[in-house]
Coordinates of C-alpha atoms in Angstrom, one line a residue:
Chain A
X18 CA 0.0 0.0 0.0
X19 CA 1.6 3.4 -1.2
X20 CA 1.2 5.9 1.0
X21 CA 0.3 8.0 -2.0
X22 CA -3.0 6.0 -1.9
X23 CA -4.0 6.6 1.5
X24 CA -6.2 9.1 1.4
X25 CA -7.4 8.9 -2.3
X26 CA -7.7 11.8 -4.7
X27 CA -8.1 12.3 -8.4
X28 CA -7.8 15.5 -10.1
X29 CA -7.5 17.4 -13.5
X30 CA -6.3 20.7 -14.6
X31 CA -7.0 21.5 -18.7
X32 CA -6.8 24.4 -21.5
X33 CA -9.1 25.9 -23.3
X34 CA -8.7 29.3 -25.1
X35 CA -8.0 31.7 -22.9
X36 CA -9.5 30.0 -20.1
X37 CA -8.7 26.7 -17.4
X38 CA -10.1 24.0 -15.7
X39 CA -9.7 22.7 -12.4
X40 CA -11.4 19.7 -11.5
X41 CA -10.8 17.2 -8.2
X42 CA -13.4 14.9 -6.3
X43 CA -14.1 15.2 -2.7
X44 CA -13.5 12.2 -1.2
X45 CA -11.1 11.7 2.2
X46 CA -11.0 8.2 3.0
X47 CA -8.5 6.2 5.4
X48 CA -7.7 3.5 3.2
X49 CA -11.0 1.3 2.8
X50 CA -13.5 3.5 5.1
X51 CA -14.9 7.2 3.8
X52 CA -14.3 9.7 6.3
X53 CA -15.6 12.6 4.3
X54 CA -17.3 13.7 1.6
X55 CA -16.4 17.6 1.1
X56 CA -12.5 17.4 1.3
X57 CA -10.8 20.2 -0.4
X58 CA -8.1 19.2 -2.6
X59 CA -8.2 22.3 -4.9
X60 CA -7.2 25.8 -3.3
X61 CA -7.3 29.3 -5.0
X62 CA -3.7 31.4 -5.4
X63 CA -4.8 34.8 -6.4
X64 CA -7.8 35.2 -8.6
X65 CA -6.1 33.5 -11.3
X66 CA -4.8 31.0 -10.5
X67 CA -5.3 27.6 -8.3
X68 CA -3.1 25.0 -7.5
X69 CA -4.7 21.4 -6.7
X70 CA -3.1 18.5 -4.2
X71 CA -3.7 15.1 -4.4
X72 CA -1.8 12.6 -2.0
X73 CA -1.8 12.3 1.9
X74 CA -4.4 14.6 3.0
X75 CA -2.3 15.8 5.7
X76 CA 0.6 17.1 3.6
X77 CA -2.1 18.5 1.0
X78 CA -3.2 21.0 4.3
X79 CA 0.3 21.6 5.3
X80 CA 1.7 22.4 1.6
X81 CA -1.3 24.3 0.9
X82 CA -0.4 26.3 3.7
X83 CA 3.2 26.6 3.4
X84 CA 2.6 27.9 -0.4
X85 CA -0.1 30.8 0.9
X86 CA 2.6 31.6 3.1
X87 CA 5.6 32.0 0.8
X88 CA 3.1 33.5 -1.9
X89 CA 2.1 36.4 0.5
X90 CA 5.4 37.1 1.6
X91 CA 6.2 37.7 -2.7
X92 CA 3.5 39.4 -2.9
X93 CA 4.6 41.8 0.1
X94 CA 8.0 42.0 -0.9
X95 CA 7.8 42.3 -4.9
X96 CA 4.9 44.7 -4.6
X97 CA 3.1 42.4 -7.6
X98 CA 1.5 39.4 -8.6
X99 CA 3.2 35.9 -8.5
X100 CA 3.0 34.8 -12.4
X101 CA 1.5 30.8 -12.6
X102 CA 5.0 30.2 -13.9
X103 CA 6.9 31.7 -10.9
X104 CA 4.6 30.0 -8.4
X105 CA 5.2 26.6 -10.4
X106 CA 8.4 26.6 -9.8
X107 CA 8.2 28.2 -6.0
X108 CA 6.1 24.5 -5.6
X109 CA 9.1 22.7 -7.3
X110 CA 11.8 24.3 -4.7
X111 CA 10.1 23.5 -2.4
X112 CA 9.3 19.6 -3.0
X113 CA 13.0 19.4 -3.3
X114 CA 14.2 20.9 -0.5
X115 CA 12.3 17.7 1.5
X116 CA 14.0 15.5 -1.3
X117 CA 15.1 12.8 1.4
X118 CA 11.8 13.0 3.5
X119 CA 9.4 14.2 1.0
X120 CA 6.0 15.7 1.1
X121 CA 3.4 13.1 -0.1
X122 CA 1.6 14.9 -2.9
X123 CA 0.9 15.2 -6.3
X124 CA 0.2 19.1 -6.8
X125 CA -0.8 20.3 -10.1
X126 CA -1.3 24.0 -11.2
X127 CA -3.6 25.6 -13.7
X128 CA -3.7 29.5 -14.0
X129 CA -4.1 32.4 -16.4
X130 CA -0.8 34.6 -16.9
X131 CA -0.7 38.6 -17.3
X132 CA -1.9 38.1 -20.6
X133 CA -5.0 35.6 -20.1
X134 CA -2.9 32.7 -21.6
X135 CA -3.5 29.5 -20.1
X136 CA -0.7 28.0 -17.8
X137 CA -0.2 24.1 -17.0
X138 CA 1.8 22.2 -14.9
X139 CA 1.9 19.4 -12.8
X140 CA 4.9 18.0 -11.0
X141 CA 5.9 14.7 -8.7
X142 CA 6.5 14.6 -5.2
X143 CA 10.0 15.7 -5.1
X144 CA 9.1 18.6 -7.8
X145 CA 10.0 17.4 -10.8
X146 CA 7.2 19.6 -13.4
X147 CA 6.4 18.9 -16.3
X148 CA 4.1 22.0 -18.5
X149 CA 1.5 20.9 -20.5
X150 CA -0.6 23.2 -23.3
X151 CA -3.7 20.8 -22.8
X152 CA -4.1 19.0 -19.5
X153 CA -2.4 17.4 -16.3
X154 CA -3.7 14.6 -13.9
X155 CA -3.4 13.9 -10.8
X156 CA -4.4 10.8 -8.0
X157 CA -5.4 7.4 -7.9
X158 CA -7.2 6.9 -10.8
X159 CA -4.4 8.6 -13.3
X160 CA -4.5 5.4 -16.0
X161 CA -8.5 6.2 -15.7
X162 CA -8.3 10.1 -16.0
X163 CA -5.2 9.8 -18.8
X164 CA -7.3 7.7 -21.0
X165 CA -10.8 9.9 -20.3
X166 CA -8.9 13.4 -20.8
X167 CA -6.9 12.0 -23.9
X168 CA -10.3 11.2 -26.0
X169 CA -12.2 13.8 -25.1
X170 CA -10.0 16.7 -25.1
X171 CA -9.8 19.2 -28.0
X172 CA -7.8 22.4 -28.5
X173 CA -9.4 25.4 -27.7
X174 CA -12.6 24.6 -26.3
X175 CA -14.6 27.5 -24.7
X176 CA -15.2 28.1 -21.2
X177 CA -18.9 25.8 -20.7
X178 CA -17.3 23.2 -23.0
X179 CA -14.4 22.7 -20.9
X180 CA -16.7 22.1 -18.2
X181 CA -18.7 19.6 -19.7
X182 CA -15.2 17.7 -20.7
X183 CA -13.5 18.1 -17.5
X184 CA -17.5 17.2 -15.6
X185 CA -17.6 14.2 -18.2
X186 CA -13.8 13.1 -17.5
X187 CA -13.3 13.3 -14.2
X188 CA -16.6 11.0 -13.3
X189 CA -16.3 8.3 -16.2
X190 CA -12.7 8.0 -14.2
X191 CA -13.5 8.3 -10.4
X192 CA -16.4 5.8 -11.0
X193 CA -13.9 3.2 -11.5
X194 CA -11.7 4.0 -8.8
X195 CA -12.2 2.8 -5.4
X196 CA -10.6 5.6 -3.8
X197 CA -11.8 8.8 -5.5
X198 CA -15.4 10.0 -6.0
X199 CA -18.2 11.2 -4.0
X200 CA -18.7 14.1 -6.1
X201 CA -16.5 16.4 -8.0
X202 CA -16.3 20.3 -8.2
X203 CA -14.8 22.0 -11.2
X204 CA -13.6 25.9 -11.6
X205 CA -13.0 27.7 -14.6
X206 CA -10.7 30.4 -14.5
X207 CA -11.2 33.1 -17.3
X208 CA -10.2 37.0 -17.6
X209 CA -13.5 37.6 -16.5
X210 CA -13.4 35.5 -13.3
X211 CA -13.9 31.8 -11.5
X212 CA -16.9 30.2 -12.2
X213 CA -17.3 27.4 -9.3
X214 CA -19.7 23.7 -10.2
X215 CA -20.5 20.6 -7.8
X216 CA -20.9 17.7 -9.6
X217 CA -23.7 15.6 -8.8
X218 CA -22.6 11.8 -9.4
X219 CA -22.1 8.5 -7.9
X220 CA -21.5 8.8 -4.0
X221 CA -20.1 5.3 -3.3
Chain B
X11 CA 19.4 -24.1 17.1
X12 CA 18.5 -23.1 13.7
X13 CA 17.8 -20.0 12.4
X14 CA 15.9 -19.0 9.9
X15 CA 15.6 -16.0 8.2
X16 CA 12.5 -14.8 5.3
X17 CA 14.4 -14.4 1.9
X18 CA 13.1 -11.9 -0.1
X19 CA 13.4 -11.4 -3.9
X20 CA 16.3 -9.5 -5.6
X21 CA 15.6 -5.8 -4.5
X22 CA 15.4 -4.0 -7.9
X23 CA 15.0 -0.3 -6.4
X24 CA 17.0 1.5 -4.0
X25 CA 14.3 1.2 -1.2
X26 CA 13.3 -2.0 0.2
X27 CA 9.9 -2.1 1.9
X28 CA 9.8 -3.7 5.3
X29 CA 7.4 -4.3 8.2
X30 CA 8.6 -1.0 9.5
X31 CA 7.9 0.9 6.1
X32 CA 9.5 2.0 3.0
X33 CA 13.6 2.4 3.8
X34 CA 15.9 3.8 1.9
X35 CA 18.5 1.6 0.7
X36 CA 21.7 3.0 -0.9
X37 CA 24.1 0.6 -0.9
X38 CA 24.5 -2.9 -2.2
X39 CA 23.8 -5.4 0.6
X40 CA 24.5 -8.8 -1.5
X41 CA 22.0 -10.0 0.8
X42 CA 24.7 -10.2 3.7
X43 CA 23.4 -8.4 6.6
X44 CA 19.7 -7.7 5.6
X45 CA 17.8 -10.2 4.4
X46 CA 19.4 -12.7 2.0
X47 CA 18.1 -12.4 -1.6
X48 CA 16.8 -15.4 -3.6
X49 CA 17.6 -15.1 -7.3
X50 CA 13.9 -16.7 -8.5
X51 CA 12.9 -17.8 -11.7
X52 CA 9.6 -16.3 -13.1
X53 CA 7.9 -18.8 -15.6
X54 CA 5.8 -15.7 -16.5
X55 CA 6.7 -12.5 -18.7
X56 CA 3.7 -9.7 -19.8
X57 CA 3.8 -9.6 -23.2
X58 CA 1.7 -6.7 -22.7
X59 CA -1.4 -5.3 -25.1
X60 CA -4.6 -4.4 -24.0
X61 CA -8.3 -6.1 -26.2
X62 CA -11.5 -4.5 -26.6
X63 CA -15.0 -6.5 -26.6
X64 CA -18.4 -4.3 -27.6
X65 CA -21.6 -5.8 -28.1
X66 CA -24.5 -4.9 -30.2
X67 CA -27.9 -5.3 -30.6
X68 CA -27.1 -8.4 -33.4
X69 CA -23.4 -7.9 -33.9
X70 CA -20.2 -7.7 -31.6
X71 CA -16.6 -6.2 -32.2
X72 CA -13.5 -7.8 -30.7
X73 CA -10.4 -5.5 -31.1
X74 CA -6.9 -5.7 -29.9
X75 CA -3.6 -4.1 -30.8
X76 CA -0.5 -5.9 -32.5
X77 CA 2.5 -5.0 -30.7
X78 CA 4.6 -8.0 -28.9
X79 CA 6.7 -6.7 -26.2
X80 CA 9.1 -8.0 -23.5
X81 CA 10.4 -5.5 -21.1
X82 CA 11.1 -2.4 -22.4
X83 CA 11.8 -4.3 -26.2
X84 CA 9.3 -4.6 -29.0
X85 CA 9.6 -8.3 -30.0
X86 CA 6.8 -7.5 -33.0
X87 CA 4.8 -4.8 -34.1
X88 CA 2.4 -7.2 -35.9
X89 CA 1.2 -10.1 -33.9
X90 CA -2.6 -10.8 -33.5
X91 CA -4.1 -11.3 -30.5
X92 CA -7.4 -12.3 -31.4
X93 CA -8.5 -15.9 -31.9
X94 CA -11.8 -17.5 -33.5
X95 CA -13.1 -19.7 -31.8
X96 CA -16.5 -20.5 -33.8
X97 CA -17.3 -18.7 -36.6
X98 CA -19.5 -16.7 -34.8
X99 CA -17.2 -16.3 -31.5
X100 CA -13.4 -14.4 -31.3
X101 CA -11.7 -14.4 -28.2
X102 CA -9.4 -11.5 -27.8
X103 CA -6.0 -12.4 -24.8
X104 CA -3.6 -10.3 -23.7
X105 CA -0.6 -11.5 -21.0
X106 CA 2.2 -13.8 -21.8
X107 CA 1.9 -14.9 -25.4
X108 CA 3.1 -18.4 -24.6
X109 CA -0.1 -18.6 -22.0
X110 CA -2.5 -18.0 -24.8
X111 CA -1.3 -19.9 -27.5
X112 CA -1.6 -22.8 -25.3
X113 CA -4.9 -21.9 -24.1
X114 CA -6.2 -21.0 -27.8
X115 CA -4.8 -24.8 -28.4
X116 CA -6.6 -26.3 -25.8
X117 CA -9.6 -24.4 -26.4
X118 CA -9.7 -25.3 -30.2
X119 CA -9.0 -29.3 -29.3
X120 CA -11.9 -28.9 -26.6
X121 CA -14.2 -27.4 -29.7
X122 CA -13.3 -30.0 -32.2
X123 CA -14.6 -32.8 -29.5
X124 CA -17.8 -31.1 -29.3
X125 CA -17.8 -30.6 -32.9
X126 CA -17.7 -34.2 -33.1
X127 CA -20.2 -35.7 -31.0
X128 CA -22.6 -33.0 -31.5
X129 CA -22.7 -32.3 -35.4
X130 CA -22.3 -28.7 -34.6
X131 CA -20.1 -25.5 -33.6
X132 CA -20.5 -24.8 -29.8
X133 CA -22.6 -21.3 -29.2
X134 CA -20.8 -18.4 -27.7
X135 CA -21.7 -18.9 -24.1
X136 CA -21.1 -22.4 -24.2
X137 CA -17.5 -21.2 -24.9
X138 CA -18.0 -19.4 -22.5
X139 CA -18.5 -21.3 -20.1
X140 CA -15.6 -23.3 -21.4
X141 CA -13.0 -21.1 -21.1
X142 CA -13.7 -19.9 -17.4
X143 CA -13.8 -24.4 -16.7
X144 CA -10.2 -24.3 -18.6
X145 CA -8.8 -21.4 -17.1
X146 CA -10.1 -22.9 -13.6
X147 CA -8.2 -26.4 -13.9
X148 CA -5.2 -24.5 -13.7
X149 CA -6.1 -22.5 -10.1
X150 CA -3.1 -23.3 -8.4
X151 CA -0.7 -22.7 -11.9
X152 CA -2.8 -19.9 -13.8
X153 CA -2.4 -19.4 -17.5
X154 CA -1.1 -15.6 -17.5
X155 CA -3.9 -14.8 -19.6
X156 CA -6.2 -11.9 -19.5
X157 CA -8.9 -12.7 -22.0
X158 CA -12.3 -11.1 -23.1
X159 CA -14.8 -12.9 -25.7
X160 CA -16.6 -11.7 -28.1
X161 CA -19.5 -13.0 -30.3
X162 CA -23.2 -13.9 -30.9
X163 CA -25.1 -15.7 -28.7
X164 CA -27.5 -18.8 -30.0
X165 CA -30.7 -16.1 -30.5
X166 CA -28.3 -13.7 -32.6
X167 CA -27.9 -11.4 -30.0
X168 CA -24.5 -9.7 -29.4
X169 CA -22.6 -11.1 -26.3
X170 CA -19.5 -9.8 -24.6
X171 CA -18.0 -11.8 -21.7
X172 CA -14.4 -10.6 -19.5
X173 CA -12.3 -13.0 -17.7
X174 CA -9.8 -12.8 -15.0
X175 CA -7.1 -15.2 -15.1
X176 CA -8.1 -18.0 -13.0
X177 CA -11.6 -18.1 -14.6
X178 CA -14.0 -15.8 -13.0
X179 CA -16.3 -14.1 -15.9
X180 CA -19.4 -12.5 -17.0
X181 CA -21.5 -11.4 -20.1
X182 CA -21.7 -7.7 -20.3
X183 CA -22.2 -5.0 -23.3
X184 CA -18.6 -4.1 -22.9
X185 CA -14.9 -5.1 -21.7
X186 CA -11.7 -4.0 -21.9
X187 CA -8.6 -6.0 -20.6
X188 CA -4.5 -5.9 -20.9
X189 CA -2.5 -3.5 -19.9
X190 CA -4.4 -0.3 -21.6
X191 CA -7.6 -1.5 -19.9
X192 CA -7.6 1.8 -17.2
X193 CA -7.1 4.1 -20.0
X194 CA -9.8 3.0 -22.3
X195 CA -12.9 0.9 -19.5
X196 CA -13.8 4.7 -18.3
X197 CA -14.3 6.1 -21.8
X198 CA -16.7 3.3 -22.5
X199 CA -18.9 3.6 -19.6
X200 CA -19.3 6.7 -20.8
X201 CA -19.9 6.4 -24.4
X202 CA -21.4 2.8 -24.5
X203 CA -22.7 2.4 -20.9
X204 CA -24.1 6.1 -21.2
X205 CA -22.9 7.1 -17.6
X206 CA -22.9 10.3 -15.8
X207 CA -25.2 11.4 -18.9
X208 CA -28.0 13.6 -19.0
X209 CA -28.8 13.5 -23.0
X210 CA -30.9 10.9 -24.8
X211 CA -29.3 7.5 -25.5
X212 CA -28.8 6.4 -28.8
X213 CA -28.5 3.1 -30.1
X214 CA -25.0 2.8 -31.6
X215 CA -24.9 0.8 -34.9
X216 CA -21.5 -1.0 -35.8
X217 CA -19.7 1.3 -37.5
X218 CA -19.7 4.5 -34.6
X219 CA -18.7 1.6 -32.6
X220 CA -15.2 1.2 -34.6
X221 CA -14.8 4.6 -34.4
X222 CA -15.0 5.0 -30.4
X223 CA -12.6 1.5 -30.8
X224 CA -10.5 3.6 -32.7
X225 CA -10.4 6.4 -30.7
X226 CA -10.1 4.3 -27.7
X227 CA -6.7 2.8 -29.2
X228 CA -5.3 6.0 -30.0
X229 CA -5.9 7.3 -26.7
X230 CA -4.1 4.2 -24.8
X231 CA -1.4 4.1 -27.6
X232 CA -0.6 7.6 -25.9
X233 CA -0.3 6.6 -23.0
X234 CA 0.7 3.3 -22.4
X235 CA 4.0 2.0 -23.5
X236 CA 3.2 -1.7 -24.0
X237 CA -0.1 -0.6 -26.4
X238 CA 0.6 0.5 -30.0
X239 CA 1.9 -0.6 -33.8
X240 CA -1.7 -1.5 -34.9
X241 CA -4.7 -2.2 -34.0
X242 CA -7.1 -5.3 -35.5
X243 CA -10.5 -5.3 -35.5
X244 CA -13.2 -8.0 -35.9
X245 CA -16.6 -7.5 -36.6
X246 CA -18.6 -10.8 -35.8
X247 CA -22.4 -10.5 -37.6
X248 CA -25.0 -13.0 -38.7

């Protein structure tokens, strides 16, 4: 049992034009048994921009934290906005600094830059990133949510058709997972704003 | 008094799990003053591949992809893994190729028998049932086989049944197995099981159903290293 699969998670982060998705479920289990069913996995960075964390739930709170932390203190130093890009690789440095008693998650990061251009990465638990221009994955499930976002996405979809893909993706692949699920909810980050969805699927 | 300690396979990463967790492991041991390795042979190796089975309302499609591998090699880009049975029956295996010829063997000697004392082809669930009785004689030795069957049933309706290896099955509109199965099992709940769905269902005729079984090889030929080269597809009809 990897303790990468603890908790259970299973997330997605995808372009469209001039606009991204964020996606995770909501389940926090310990191991077999659900322990809740409104865990947040996704958290916002700014107004555009939101980083998500799949892995051990307790190192999602702490990193989560840790990052709002060294974000503000940018932000109050630099007198300006942390670029997606920037905080990407903030998240790496991090990782790696605990390379020999790592932080158990898989974060990913999906955000607009100065310019509305959509920004993609996703990294491993010792920060190793890798930017996509259409979508990363992250959890249990990733074989599932790989072979769901890999059909169904298209370049430059519009903001209520990336919804509907990243909706459709993320609960064909969670339905076959044991440890993700019981529910989903999706933001979509465009120049205007964040438009926030609960999904309404399987709860088991 | 002798003592006895567990042997444990040939570490191949650099951390060993133990009872007390996952420990680092930097140097070479030789299996001196941890645990003593034990050099095993493996009579398997995955020969990798993933098959498709979709049924229809009077036809069913059996698909698989061509590539052979071993390891990190390609042995063959253009091997079939589909097998017909009957003529109106195609079982599609992925695993260890030397598995499933056998079992294709034995399964084609165990047709010709009935063939012979019953003046006719066995029907698709009879095979069915066949396959999950051969794959159970060998509990305690499996056949590394991972096998779904495709075909039409003795009323003409399509029928799709998925094994695991020690025999375990059942009929179902859809199957995926091998090692693309993750990539491609959501996509057809989706598309063929209509789930999560809010818009009317339509009744997919055979060829949109190559097309999603096109699409679904593409997609795992992305992502999964073992699944590529080609992809062959059967269409069993009346």
């Amino acid at each position: 049992m990897s303790i990468l699969e603890y908790n259970g998670a299973a997330m997605i982060a995808m372009a469209g034009k001039n606009c991204v998705g964020i996606a995770s479920d909501r389940r926090l289990g310990m191991q077999a048994q659900t322990v809740s069913c409104n865990f947040q996995k996704v958290f916002p960075m700014g107004d555009k921009l939101h980083v998500g964390l799949a892995g051990l739930a307790s190192d999602v709170q702490t990193v989560h934290q840790l990052l709002e932390y060294r974000l503000n203190l940018y932000e109050l130093n630099e007198e300006r906005e942390m670029s997606p890009q920037v905080f990407s690789t903030l998240l790496s440095n991090v990782l790696y600094s605990k390379r020999f008693s790592p932080y158990f998650i898989e974060p990913i990061v999906a955000g607009l830059d100065k310019d509305n251009k959509p920004f993609l990465s996703g990294s491993d638990l010792i920060g190793a990133t890798v930017i996509a221009d259409d979508f990363v994955v992250a959890g249990t499930c990733t074989g599932n949510l790989h072979g769901m976002c890999e059909t169904l996405y298209k370049p430059d979809m519009g903001p209520d058709q990336l919804f509907e893909t990243l909706a459709q993706s993320l609960l064909a692949a969670t339905d076959r997972d044991a440890l993700s699920g019981w529910g989903g909810i999706v933001h979509i980050i465009t120049a205007e704003g964040i438009v926030t969805r609960e999904l309404k699927g399987r709860m088991d | 008094m002798e003592f006895h300690r567990e042997t444990r396979p040939v570490p191949q990463l650099p951390f060993i799990t133990s009872s007390e967790g996952v420990v680092y492991n930097d140097s070479i041991d030789h299996g001196v003053t941890e645990a003593p390795y034990e050099h095993r042979f493996s009579p398997y190796d995955f020969n990798g591949g993933t098959t498709i089975a979709i049924s229809g309302k009077d036809f069913a499609i059996v698909a698989a992809d061509t590539r052979l591998s071993s390891g990190y090699e390609i042995l063959s880009r253009n091997v079939s893994k589909l097998h017909e049975v009957t003529t109106k029956c195609v079982l599609g295996s992925a695993g260890c190729k030397t598995d499933v010829d056998q079992l294709r063997s034995v399964l084609d000697i165990q047709g010709k028998v009935y063939q012979h004392n019953h003046r006719k082809q066995m029907a698709t669930p009879s095979v069915a049932q066949m396959l999950s009785n051969t794959l159970y004689q060998r509990r305690l030795f499996p056949y590394y086989a991972f096998n779904v069957l495709g075909g039409l049933d003795q009323h003409g309706k399509g029928a799709v049944y998925s094994y695991d290896a020690i025999g375990s099955f059942e009929r179902s509109s859809y199957s995926a197995t091998g090692s693309g199965q993750a990539y491609m099992i959501p996509l057809l709940d989706n598309v063929i099981g209509h789930r999560n769905r809010m818009d009317i269902e339509a009744e997919l005729g055979a060829e949109e159903i190559v097309e999603i079984v096109k699409d679904a090889f593409v997609t795992a030929g992305e992502r999964d290293i073992y699944t590529g080269d080609s992809v062959e597809i059967k269409i069993i009809t009346k």
